[in-house]
mmCIF file of C-alpha atoms in Angstrom:
data_model
loop_
_atom_site.group_PDB
_atom_site.id
_atom_site.type_symbol
_atom_site.label_atom_id
_atom_site.label_comp_id
_atom_site.label_asym_id
_atom_site.label_seq_id
_atom_site.Cartn_x
_atom_site.Cartn_y
_atom_site.Cartn_z
ATOM 1 C CA MET P 16 123.555 82.863 100.115
ATOM 2 C CA THR P 17 121.056 85.895 100.628
ATOM 3 C CA THR P 18 118.038 85.513 98.362
ATOM 4 C CA LEU P 19 117.693 88.660 96.277
ATOM 5 C CA GLY P 20 114.666 90.655 97.367
ATOM 6 C CA SER P 21 112.096 92.220 95.763
ATOM 7 C CA PRO P 22 110.430 95.185 97.516
ATOM 8 C CA ILE P 23 107.137 96.456 97.706
ATOM 9 C CA GLN P 24 106.657 99.321 95.306
ATOM 10 C CA GLY P 25 104.387 101.997 97.615
ATOM 11 C CA VAL P 26 104.178 105.974 98.041
ATOM 12 C CA THR P 27 103.338 108.369 101.142
ATOM 13 C CA LEU P 28 100.547 110.978 100.624
ATOM 14 C CA TYR P 29 102.905 113.166 102.078
ATOM 15 C CA SER P 30 104.307 113.252 98.550
ATOM 16 C CA PHE P 31 101.521 114.787 97.562
ATOM 17 C CA THR P 32 100.950 117.715 100.326
ATOM 18 C CA ARG P 33 100.799 120.623 98.086
ATOM 19 C CA ALA P 34 97.494 118.991 95.870
ATOM 20 C CA PHE P 35 95.960 118.209 99.661
ATOM 21 C CA HIS P 36 96.880 121.843 101.051
ATOM 22 C CA GLY P 37 95.368 123.429 97.576
ATOM 23 C CA ARG P 38 92.147 121.481 98.145
ATOM 24 C CA GLU P 39 92.972 119.444 94.932
ATOM 25 C CA TYR P 40 91.876 115.890 96.520
ATOM 26 C CA ASP P 41 90.470 115.682 99.896
ATOM 27 C CA LEU P 42 92.059 112.101 101.430
ATOM 28 C CA GLU P 43 89.480 109.609 99.583
ATOM 29 C CA GLY P 44 90.431 111.620 96.421
ATOM 30 C CA LEU P 45 94.481 110.954 96.864
ATOM 31 C CA ILE P 46 93.940 107.201 98.214
ATOM 32 C CA ARG P 47 91.632 106.693 94.872
ATOM 33 C CA LYS P 48 94.373 108.469 92.519
ATOM 34 C CA THR P 49 97.170 106.264 94.326
ATOM 35 C CA ALA P 50 95.204 103.505 93.146
ATOM 36 C CA ALA P 51 94.341 104.525 89.481
ATOM 37 C CA GLU P 52 97.719 105.711 88.729
ATOM 38 C CA GLY P 53 99.664 102.748 90.214
ATOM 39 C CA TYR P 54 101.484 104.504 92.697
ATOM 40 C CA GLY P 55 100.603 101.266 95.030
ATOM 41 C CA PRO P 56 100.262 99.090 95.864
ATOM 42 C CA GLY P 57 101.776 100.106 99.500
ATOM 43 C CA LEU P 58 100.128 103.042 101.067
ATOM 44 C CA GLU P 59 101.650 105.181 103.910
ATOM 45 C CA VAL P 60 99.782 107.799 105.688
ATOM 46 C CA ILE P 61 100.576 110.540 108.345
ATOM 47 C CA GLY P 62 98.681 110.144 111.412
ATOM 48 C CA PHE P 63 98.127 114.006 112.259
ATOM 49 C CA SER P 64 98.261 115.401 108.760
ATOM 50 C CA SER P 65 95.610 113.012 107.270
ATOM 51 C CA PHE P 66 92.911 111.843 109.948
ATOM 52 C CA ARG P 67 90.822 114.909 112.030
ATOM 53 C CA GLY P 68 91.300 114.285 115.854
ATOM 54 C CA PHE P 69 93.825 111.880 115.520
ATOM 55 C CA PRO P 70 95.157 109.788 117.418
ATOM 56 C CA GLU P 71 91.196 109.587 118.543
ATOM 57 C CA ILE P 72 89.922 107.148 115.773
ATOM 58 C CA ASP P 73 86.541 105.641 116.142
ATOM 59 C CA ASP P 74 85.371 102.313 114.848
ATOM 60 C CA ARG P 75 83.129 104.266 111.838
ATOM 61 C CA PHE P 76 86.026 105.927 110.478
ATOM 62 C CA ALA P 77 88.208 103.012 110.958
ATOM 63 C CA GLY P 78 86.082 100.790 109.185
ATOM 64 C CA TRP P 79 85.217 103.583 106.174
ATOM 65 C CA PHE P 80 89.250 103.774 106.088
ATOM 66 C CA LYS P 81 89.887 99.964 105.710
ATOM 67 C CA ASP P 82 86.818 99.675 103.297
ATOM 68 C CA LEU P 83 87.891 102.286 101.194
ATOM 69 C CA VAL P 84 91.809 100.741 100.954
ATOM 70 C CA ALA P 85 90.644 96.760 100.113
ATOM 71 C CA GLU P 86 87.921 98.765 97.535
ATOM 72 C CA VAL P 87 90.788 100.458 95.420
ATOM 73 C CA GLY P 88 93.155 97.838 95.824
ATOM 74 C CA LEU P 89 95.704 99.424 97.979
ATOM 75 C CA VAL P 90 97.729 97.665 101.015
ATOM 76 C CA THR P 91 98.368 99.821 104.374
ATOM 77 C CA THR P 92 102.295 99.575 104.713
ATOM 78 C CA SER P 93 103.158 102.591 107.608
ATOM 79 C CA LEU P 94 101.473 105.328 109.540
ATOM 80 C CA ALA P 95 103.454 108.105 111.060
ATOM 81 C CA ILE P 96 103.099 108.641 114.046
ATOM 82 C CA ASN P 97 105.126 111.572 116.017
ATOM 83 C CA ALA P 98 107.012 112.170 119.072
ATOM 84 C CA ASP P 99 106.005 115.615 120.140
ATOM 85 C CA ILE P 100 107.482 116.242 123.658
ATOM 86 C CA GLY P 101 106.717 120.014 123.537
ATOM 87 C CA ILE P 102 102.699 119.903 123.233
ATOM 88 C CA HIS P 103 102.181 121.688 125.864
ATOM 89 C CA ARG P 104 103.432 125.517 126.424
ATOM 90 C CA ASP P 105 104.502 125.621 129.990
ATOM 91 C CA ARG P 106 106.780 122.051 129.930
ATOM 92 C CA LEU P 107 107.755 119.180 128.107
ATOM 93 C CA LEU P 108 105.992 115.774 128.639
ATOM 94 C CA ASP P 109 107.557 113.046 131.163
ATOM 95 C CA GLN P 110 108.340 109.970 130.005
ATOM 96 C CA ASP P 111 105.619 108.346 131.089
ATOM 97 C CA GLU P 112 103.300 111.042 129.580
ATOM 98 C CA LEU P 113 105.134 110.408 126.163
ATOM 99 C CA ILE P 114 104.806 106.772 126.314
ATOM 100 C CA GLU P 115 100.942 107.149 126.767
ATOM 101 C CA TYR P 116 101.124 109.972 124.168
ATOM 102 C CA MET P 117 103.004 107.118 121.660
ATOM 103 C CA ARG P 118 100.513 103.980 122.887
ATOM 104 C CA ARG P 119 97.182 106.163 121.716
ATOM 105 C CA GLN P 120 99.158 106.729 118.306
ATOM 106 C CA ILE P 121 100.182 103.013 117.831
ATOM 107 C CA GLU P 122 96.260 101.768 119.070
ATOM 108 C CA ALA P 123 95.293 104.496 116.114
ATOM 109 C CA ALA P 124 97.712 102.695 113.778
ATOM 110 C CA ALA P 125 96.389 99.271 114.967
ATOM 111 C CA ARG P 126 92.759 100.031 114.193
ATOM 112 C CA LEU P 127 93.561 101.975 110.753
ATOM 113 C CA GLY P 128 95.004 98.179 109.497
ATOM 114 C CA PHE P 129 98.341 99.859 109.619
ATOM 115 C CA PRO P 130 101.340 97.073 110.535
ATOM 116 C CA ILE P 131 104.206 99.879 111.044
ATOM 117 C CA ALA P 132 103.894 102.643 112.972
ATOM 118 C CA ARG P 133 106.792 105.182 111.634
ATOM 119 C CA VAL P 134 107.968 106.696 114.913
ATOM 120 C CA GLN P 135 110.683 109.995 114.662
ATOM 121 C CA ILE P 136 114.567 110.057 115.052
ATOM 122 C CA SER P 137 113.935 112.034 118.987
ATOM 123 C CA ILE P 138 112.707 109.218 120.690
ATOM 124 C CA GLU P 139 115.668 107.509 123.085
ATOM 125 C CA PRO P 140 116.491 103.545 123.660
ATOM 126 C CA ASP P 141 114.928 103.740 126.946
ATOM 127 C CA SER P 142 111.773 104.614 125.402
ATOM 128 C CA MET P 143 111.603 102.532 122.743
ATOM 129 C CA GLU P 144 112.197 99.712 125.307
ATOM 130 C CA ARG P 145 109.586 100.466 127.410
ATOM 131 C CA LEU P 146 107.435 101.015 123.935
ATOM 132 C CA ALA P 147 108.358 97.492 123.150
ATOM 133 C CA PRO P 148 105.600 95.563 124.756
ATOM 134 C CA VAL P 149 102.982 98.364 123.571
ATOM 135 C CA ALA P 150 103.933 97.587 119.955
ATOM 136 C CA GLU P 151 103.494 93.724 120.900
ATOM 137 C CA ARG P 152 100.185 94.445 122.371
ATOM 138 C CA TYR P 153 98.713 96.141 119.088
ATOM 139 C CA GLY P 154 100.760 94.095 116.218
ATOM 140 C CA VAL P 155 102.260 96.659 115.003
ATOM 141 C CA THR P 156 106.336 97.193 115.030
ATOM 142 C CA LEU P 157 107.568 100.338 115.285
ATOM 143 C CA ALA P 158 110.075 101.459 112.290
ATOM 144 C CA LEU P 159 111.931 104.404 114.184
ATOM 145 C CA GLU P 160 113.165 106.798 111.213
ATOM 146 C CA VAL P 161 116.947 106.857 110.012
ATOM 147 C CA HIS P 162 116.948 110.494 108.635
ATOM 148 C CA ALA P 163 119.235 113.255 107.684
ATOM 149 C CA ASP P 164 121.314 114.991 109.716
ATOM 150 C CA GLN P 165 121.607 111.359 110.987
ATOM 151 C CA TYR P 166 122.474 108.123 109.181
ATOM 152 C CA ALA P 167 123.079 104.520 110.114
ATOM 153 C CA SER P 168 126.432 104.457 111.506
ATOM 154 C CA HIS P 169 125.685 107.719 113.646
ATOM 155 C CA PRO P 170 126.361 106.880 117.492
ATOM 156 C CA ARG P 171 122.584 107.639 118.390
ATOM 157 C CA ILE P 172 121.278 105.225 115.993
ATOM 158 C CA LEU P 173 124.114 102.697 116.818
ATOM 159 C CA ALA P 174 122.895 102.991 120.106
ATOM 160 C CA LEU P 175 119.216 102.600 119.370
ATOM 161 C CA ARG P 176 120.186 99.170 117.406
ATOM 162 C CA ASP P 177 122.548 97.830 120.051
ATOM 163 C CA ARG P 178 119.334 98.420 122.612
ATOM 164 C CA TYR P 179 116.928 96.477 120.078
ATOM 165 C CA GLU P 180 119.249 93.796 119.788
ATOM 166 C CA GLN P 181 119.574 93.222 123.928
ATOM 167 C CA VAL P 182 115.139 93.907 123.955
ATOM 168 C CA GLY P 183 114.985 91.150 121.414
ATOM 169 C CA SER P 184 111.081 92.135 120.198
ATOM 170 C CA PRO P 185 110.342 91.334 116.672
ATOM 171 C CA TYR P 186 108.284 95.035 116.567
ATOM 172 C CA LEU P 187 111.251 97.189 117.034
ATOM 173 C CA GLY P 188 113.234 98.224 113.743
ATOM 174 C CA PHE P 189 113.730 100.957 111.616
ATOM 175 C CA THR P 190 112.782 103.006 108.463
ATOM 176 C CA ALA P 191 115.507 103.846 106.623
ATOM 177 C CA ASP P 192 115.241 107.599 104.746
ATOM 178 C CA TRP P 193 117.222 107.630 101.421
ATOM 179 C CA GLY P 194 117.777 111.551 102.137
ATOM 180 C CA ALA P 195 120.514 110.491 104.655
ATOM 181 C CA THR P 196 122.301 109.022 101.944
ATOM 182 C CA THR P 197 122.003 111.532 98.717
ATOM 183 C CA VAL P 198 124.683 112.817 96.285
ATOM 184 C CA GLY P 199 123.572 116.451 95.741
ATOM 185 C CA PHE P 200 121.523 119.297 96.266
ATOM 186 C CA ALA P 201 118.596 119.144 94.043
ATOM 187 C CA PRO P 202 118.338 121.364 90.732
ATOM 188 C CA SER P 203 114.860 121.956 91.285
ATOM 189 C CA LEU P 204 116.246 123.370 94.529
ATOM 190 C CA ILE P 205 118.575 125.819 92.958
ATOM 191 C CA GLU P 206 115.977 126.689 90.821
ATOM 192 C CA ALA P 207 113.479 127.809 93.420
ATOM 193 C CA TYR P 208 116.475 129.959 94.912
ATOM 194 C CA ARG P 209 116.751 131.070 91.441
ATOM 195 C CA ARG P 210 113.395 132.369 91.330
ATOM 196 C CA ARG P 211 113.978 133.975 94.885
ATOM 197 C CA GLY P 212 116.637 136.377 93.293
ATOM 198 C CA ALA P 213 119.687 134.536 94.359
ATOM 199 C CA SER P 214 122.420 135.134 92.072
ATOM 200 C CA GLU P 215 124.466 132.681 90.204
ATOM 201 C CA ASP P 216 127.408 133.202 91.963
ATOM 202 C CA LEU P 217 126.119 132.496 95.113
ATOM 203 C CA LEU P 218 124.277 129.319 94.097
ATOM 204 C CA ALA P 219 127.420 128.273 93.047
ATOM 205 C CA LYS P 220 129.074 128.484 96.222
ATOM 206 C CA VAL P 221 126.242 126.762 98.321
ATOM 207 C CA VAL P 222 126.400 123.977 95.896
ATOM 208 C CA ASP P 223 130.311 123.818 96.306
ATOM 209 C CA LEU P 224 130.250 124.158 100.601
ATOM 210 C CA TRP P 225 127.621 120.913 99.949
ATOM 211 C CA ASN P 226 130.134 119.212 98.122
ATOM 212 C CA GLU P 227 132.862 119.719 100.527
ATOM 213 C CA PHE P 228 130.732 118.181 103.284
ATOM 214 C CA SER P 229 130.050 115.600 101.363
ATOM 215 C CA GLU P 230 133.715 114.740 100.498
ATOM 216 C CA ALA P 231 134.258 114.904 104.582
ATOM 217 C CA GLY P 232 131.503 112.450 105.084
ATOM 218 C CA PRO P 233 128.300 112.872 107.053
ATOM 219 C CA PRO P 234 128.631 114.714 110.606
ATOM 220 C CA LYS P 235 130.270 113.206 113.354
ATOM 221 C CA ASP P 236 127.930 114.350 116.143
ATOM 222 C CA GLN P 237 125.647 117.270 116.893
ATOM 223 C CA ALA P 238 128.401 119.846 117.090
ATOM 224 C CA ASP P 239 129.768 118.981 113.959
ATOM 225 C CA HIS P 240 126.432 119.338 112.485
ATOM 226 C CA GLY P 241 125.714 122.861 114.138
ATOM 227 C CA GLN P 242 128.896 123.945 112.635
ATOM 228 C CA ARG P 243 127.791 123.118 109.328
ATOM 229 C CA PHE P 244 124.402 124.417 109.377
ATOM 230 C CA GLY P 245 126.003 127.688 110.501
ATOM 231 C CA ARG P 246 128.611 127.661 107.274
ATOM 232 C CA PHE P 247 125.397 128.204 105.500
ATOM 233 C CA ILE P 248 124.258 130.954 107.231
ATOM 234 C CA ALA P 249 127.506 132.703 107.381
ATOM 235 C CA LEU P 250 127.649 132.291 103.474
ATOM 236 C CA ALA P 251 124.190 133.831 102.825
ATOM 237 C CA ALA P 252 125.381 136.850 105.021
ATOM 238 C CA GLN P 253 128.601 136.912 103.317
ATOM 239 C CA ASN P 254 126.830 136.850 100.028
ATOM 240 C CA GLY P 255 124.205 139.835 100.717
ATOM 241 C CA ARG P 256 121.338 137.520 101.308
ATOM 242 C CA PRO P 257 120.788 136.865 104.967
ATOM 243 C CA ASP P 258 117.143 135.774 104.594
ATOM 244 C CA LEU P 259 118.325 132.686 102.525
ATOM 245 C CA GLY P 260 120.980 131.921 105.503
ATOM 246 C CA VAL P 261 118.474 129.409 107.842
ATOM 247 C CA ASP P 262 117.044 127.510 104.748
ATOM 248 C CA PHE P 263 120.003 126.976 102.733
ATOM 249 C CA GLY P 264 121.189 125.391 106.479
ATOM 250 C CA ILE P 265 118.345 123.541 107.204
ATOM 251 C CA ASN P 266 117.766 121.923 103.722
ATOM 252 C CA GLY P 267 121.994 121.666 103.319
ATOM 253 C CA THR P 268 122.127 119.623 106.738
ATOM 254 C CA GLY P 269 118.767 118.309 107.080
ATOM 255 C CA LEU P 270 117.646 116.928 103.811
ATOM 256 C CA PHE P 271 120.608 116.658 101.829
ATOM 257 C CA GLY P 272 122.410 113.825 103.927
ATOM 258 C CA PRO P 273 125.975 112.660 102.327
ATOM 259 C CA ALA P 274 126.273 109.466 104.281
ATOM 260 C CA ARG P 275 127.123 106.490 101.399
ATOM 261 C CA VAL P 276 124.964 104.002 100.602
ATOM 262 C CA ASP P 277 126.385 100.655 102.314
ATOM 263 C CA ASP P 278 126.283 103.025 105.257
ATOM 264 C CA TRP P 279 122.748 101.472 105.423
ATOM 265 C CA LEU P 280 124.567 97.790 105.766
ATOM 266 C CA GLU P 281 125.250 99.092 109.753
ATOM 267 C CA ILE P 282 121.435 98.591 110.485
ATOM 268 C CA MET P 283 119.880 95.915 107.267
ATOM 269 C CA PRO P 284 118.967 93.412 109.476
ATOM 270 C CA TRP P 285 116.678 96.037 111.413
ATOM 271 C CA ILE P 286 115.257 97.531 108.513
ATOM 272 C CA ARG P 287 111.763 97.063 108.379
ATOM 273 C CA HIS P 288 110.362 100.193 106.121
ATOM 274 C CA VAL P 289 111.815 102.172 103.433
ATOM 275 C CA HIS P 290 111.629 106.011 102.800
ATOM 276 C CA GLY P 291 112.351 106.063 99.023
ATOM 277 C CA LYS P 292 113.242 110.364 99.604
ATOM 278 C CA PHE P 293 113.901 111.926 96.501
ATOM 279 C CA PHE P 294 113.507 115.676 94.706
ATOM 280 C CA GLY P 295 113.078 115.256 91.200
ATOM 281 C CA ILE P 296 113.228 113.615 88.081
ATOM 282 C CA ASP P 297 115.577 115.121 85.283
ATOM 283 C CA GLU P 298 115.411 114.988 81.466
ATOM 284 C CA SER P 299 117.048 112.124 81.329
ATOM 285 C CA GLY P 300 114.453 110.085 83.697
ATOM 286 C CA GLU P 301 117.112 109.931 86.283
ATOM 287 C CA GLU P 302 117.197 111.546 90.216
ATOM 288 C CA PRO P 303 120.042 113.492 90.069
ATOM 289 C CA SER P 304 120.651 114.039 93.580
ATOM 290 C CA VAL P 305 119.486 110.535 94.923
ATOM 291 C CA PRO P 306 121.428 107.419 94.117
ATOM 292 C CA VAL P 307 117.987 105.481 93.449
ATOM 293 C CA ARG P 308 119.456 102.671 91.541
ATOM 294 C CA ASP P 309 122.622 102.004 93.888
ATOM 295 C CA LEU P 310 120.192 101.943 97.176
ATOM 296 C CA ILE P 311 117.603 100.056 95.215
ATOM 297 C CA ARG P 312 120.247 97.304 94.286
ATOM 298 C CA LEU P 313 121.461 97.490 97.927
ATOM 299 C CA LEU P 314 118.093 96.333 99.354
ATOM 300 C CA VAL P 315 117.850 93.722 96.328
ATOM 301 C CA GLU P 316 120.820 92.442 97.112
ATOM 302 C CA GLN P 317 120.645 91.923 101.233
ATOM 303 C CA GLY P 318 117.139 90.503 100.607
ATOM 304 C CA TYR P 319 114.836 93.140 101.495
ATOM 305 C CA THR P 320 111.104 92.096 101.099
ATOM 306 C CA GLY P 321 109.282 94.887 102.715
ATOM 307 C CA ALA P 322 107.683 98.062 101.216
ATOM 308 C CA ILE P 323 109.309 101.183 99.587
ATOM 309 C CA SER P 324 107.261 104.427 100.543
ATOM 310 C CA SER P 325 108.064 107.065 97.205
ATOM 311 C CA GLU P 326 108.689 110.272 99.148
ATOM 312 C CA TYR P 327 108.231 113.673 97.130
ATOM 313 C CA GLU P 328 110.361 116.395 98.842
ATOM 314 C CA GLY P 329 110.599 118.492 96.502
ATOM 315 C CA TRP P 330 107.103 119.977 96.907
ATOM 316 C CA HIS P 331 108.631 122.169 99.589
ATOM 317 C CA TRP P 332 109.981 124.458 96.626
ATOM 318 C CA ASN P 333 108.679 123.256 93.700
ATOM 319 C CA SER P 334 105.205 124.802 92.464
ATOM 320 C CA TRP P 335 105.742 124.055 89.047
ATOM 321 C CA GLN P 336 105.665 120.361 88.315
ATOM 322 C CA SER P 337 103.521 118.090 88.723
ATOM 323 C CA PRO P 338 103.730 115.680 91.772
ATOM 324 C CA PHE P 339 101.761 112.830 90.580
ATOM 325 C CA GLU P 340 104.114 112.848 87.089
ATOM 326 C CA ILE P 341 107.363 113.364 89.544
ATOM 327 C CA ILE P 342 106.361 110.144 90.809
ATOM 328 C CA ALA P 343 105.664 107.957 88.456
ATOM 329 C CA GLY P 344 108.875 108.744 86.797
ATOM 330 C CA GLU P 345 110.946 107.862 90.225
ATOM 331 C CA GLN P 346 109.100 104.659 90.971
ATOM 332 C CA ALA P 347 109.635 103.405 86.955
ATOM 333 C CA VAL P 348 113.707 104.102 88.057
ATOM 334 C CA GLN P 349 113.128 101.847 90.927
ATOM 335 C CA ARG P 350 111.334 99.230 88.836
ATOM 336 C CA SER P 351 114.114 99.477 86.164
ATOM 337 C CA ALA P 352 116.729 99.523 89.138
ATOM 338 C CA ALA P 353 115.442 96.370 90.404
ATOM 339 C CA GLU P 354 115.192 94.366 87.104
ATOM 340 C CA ALA P 355 118.608 95.353 86.604
ATOM 341 C CA ALA P 356 119.160 93.660 89.907
ATOM 342 C CA GLY P 357 117.958 90.678 89.171
ATOM 343 C CA SER P 358 114.627 91.096 90.614
ATOM 344 C CA ARG P 359 111.707 93.343 90.679
ATOM 345 C CA MET P 360 109.434 95.500 92.540
ATOM 346 C CA ILE P 361 106.343 93.993 93.790
ATOM 347 C CA THR P 362 102.945 96.044 92.380
ATOM 348 C CA ASP P 363 99.711 93.206 93.066
ATOM 349 C CA PRO P 364 98.336 93.833 95.914
ATOM 350 C CA ALA P 365 97.605 90.027 97.022
ATOM 351 C CA GLU P 366 101.235 89.445 96.608
ATOM 352 C CA ALA P 367 102.273 92.591 98.898
ATOM 353 C CA ARG P 368 100.160 91.879 101.341
ATOM 354 C CA ALA P 369 101.693 88.455 101.889
ATOM 355 C CA GLN P 370 104.992 89.670 101.415
ATOM 356 C CA LEU P 371 104.967 92.534 103.796
ATOM 357 C CA ALA P 372 103.391 90.201 106.322
ATOM 358 C CA ALA P 373 106.583 87.302 105.945
ATOM 359 C CA HIS P 374 109.110 90.278 105.909
ATOM 360 C CA LEU P 375 107.587 91.695 109.395
ATOM 361 C CA ALA P 376 107.236 88.115 111.042
ATOM 362 C CA GLN P 377 110.777 87.654 110.237
ATOM 363 C CA PRO P 378 113.019 87.408 113.353
ATOM 364 C CA VAL P 379 116.046 89.465 113.265
ATOM 365 C CA HIS P 380 119.690 88.300 113.212
ATOM 366 C CA SER P 381 122.581 90.606 113.264
#
């Protein structure tokens, strides 16, 4: 019988991108606010967007960062790193160059005190296998993000899972992004389109099209995904708003994935980190687009003891509400859901630190 899990509450600073870009807060200010407002103890950061000169991190800055995190009582969970093979104008990185590019970022994660590096979905099984000894050398778990338009049972993800099993390294795993398992378009996104002049008729058709795809289940492959993307573009053009077509397609297929909650069971033993992706909180205090309560219950029942980074994605279009209030509302839902499932969210830093270390040390059993 599986012991109930007690996930660690946390947040990614990505949720506060609008406030960061607007210079309301700098990095230190966001870290201090995260601690003061109780959004932690888990702290996730995106390397390239938060650290000047990343992945080059000198000892002085690393010391300052770790001292700050310790001072305010937070626990570093995941550092988001990139797999950009197109960083040169005239060519793509070859495999050796990609591995070295990733190695530098993994080293930076270790220097900054992050036990997990979130890897992007574009990394192939061969590359992950080559990165396993790099991860082991630096003591950093590589958690590849499963993000819409893909999902846990997608052939590319299953190929990675199977390779992980062959390699047998405890330093290879996944980050589960809840955006792969949504139940509808965010009301705030519909409102943003309304503010851009989209008609009520067009908005109803966009919702209907997403619901049609949701009923059919997630796209079977990239060709299926492309067809869905194209239908959003065509819908906008047919209704006199071709300027919204690509936006409909990106959001309709890349942010709001229609996989079912229990799809995560395909890779559950390899889930080392979770992105609690969400888009807003309604008047009743619930998230209408993401089944947060069902997702928390699944994690609790499956014995998950890692961190959940609340990842508010609505900042892309929602300029009229405070991301800080929205994060507080979503984390309240998480805590309530964990209690309803017979467990709790970990909010004490010392307990979180010890539990995360034990979670990452666990061997993977399929």
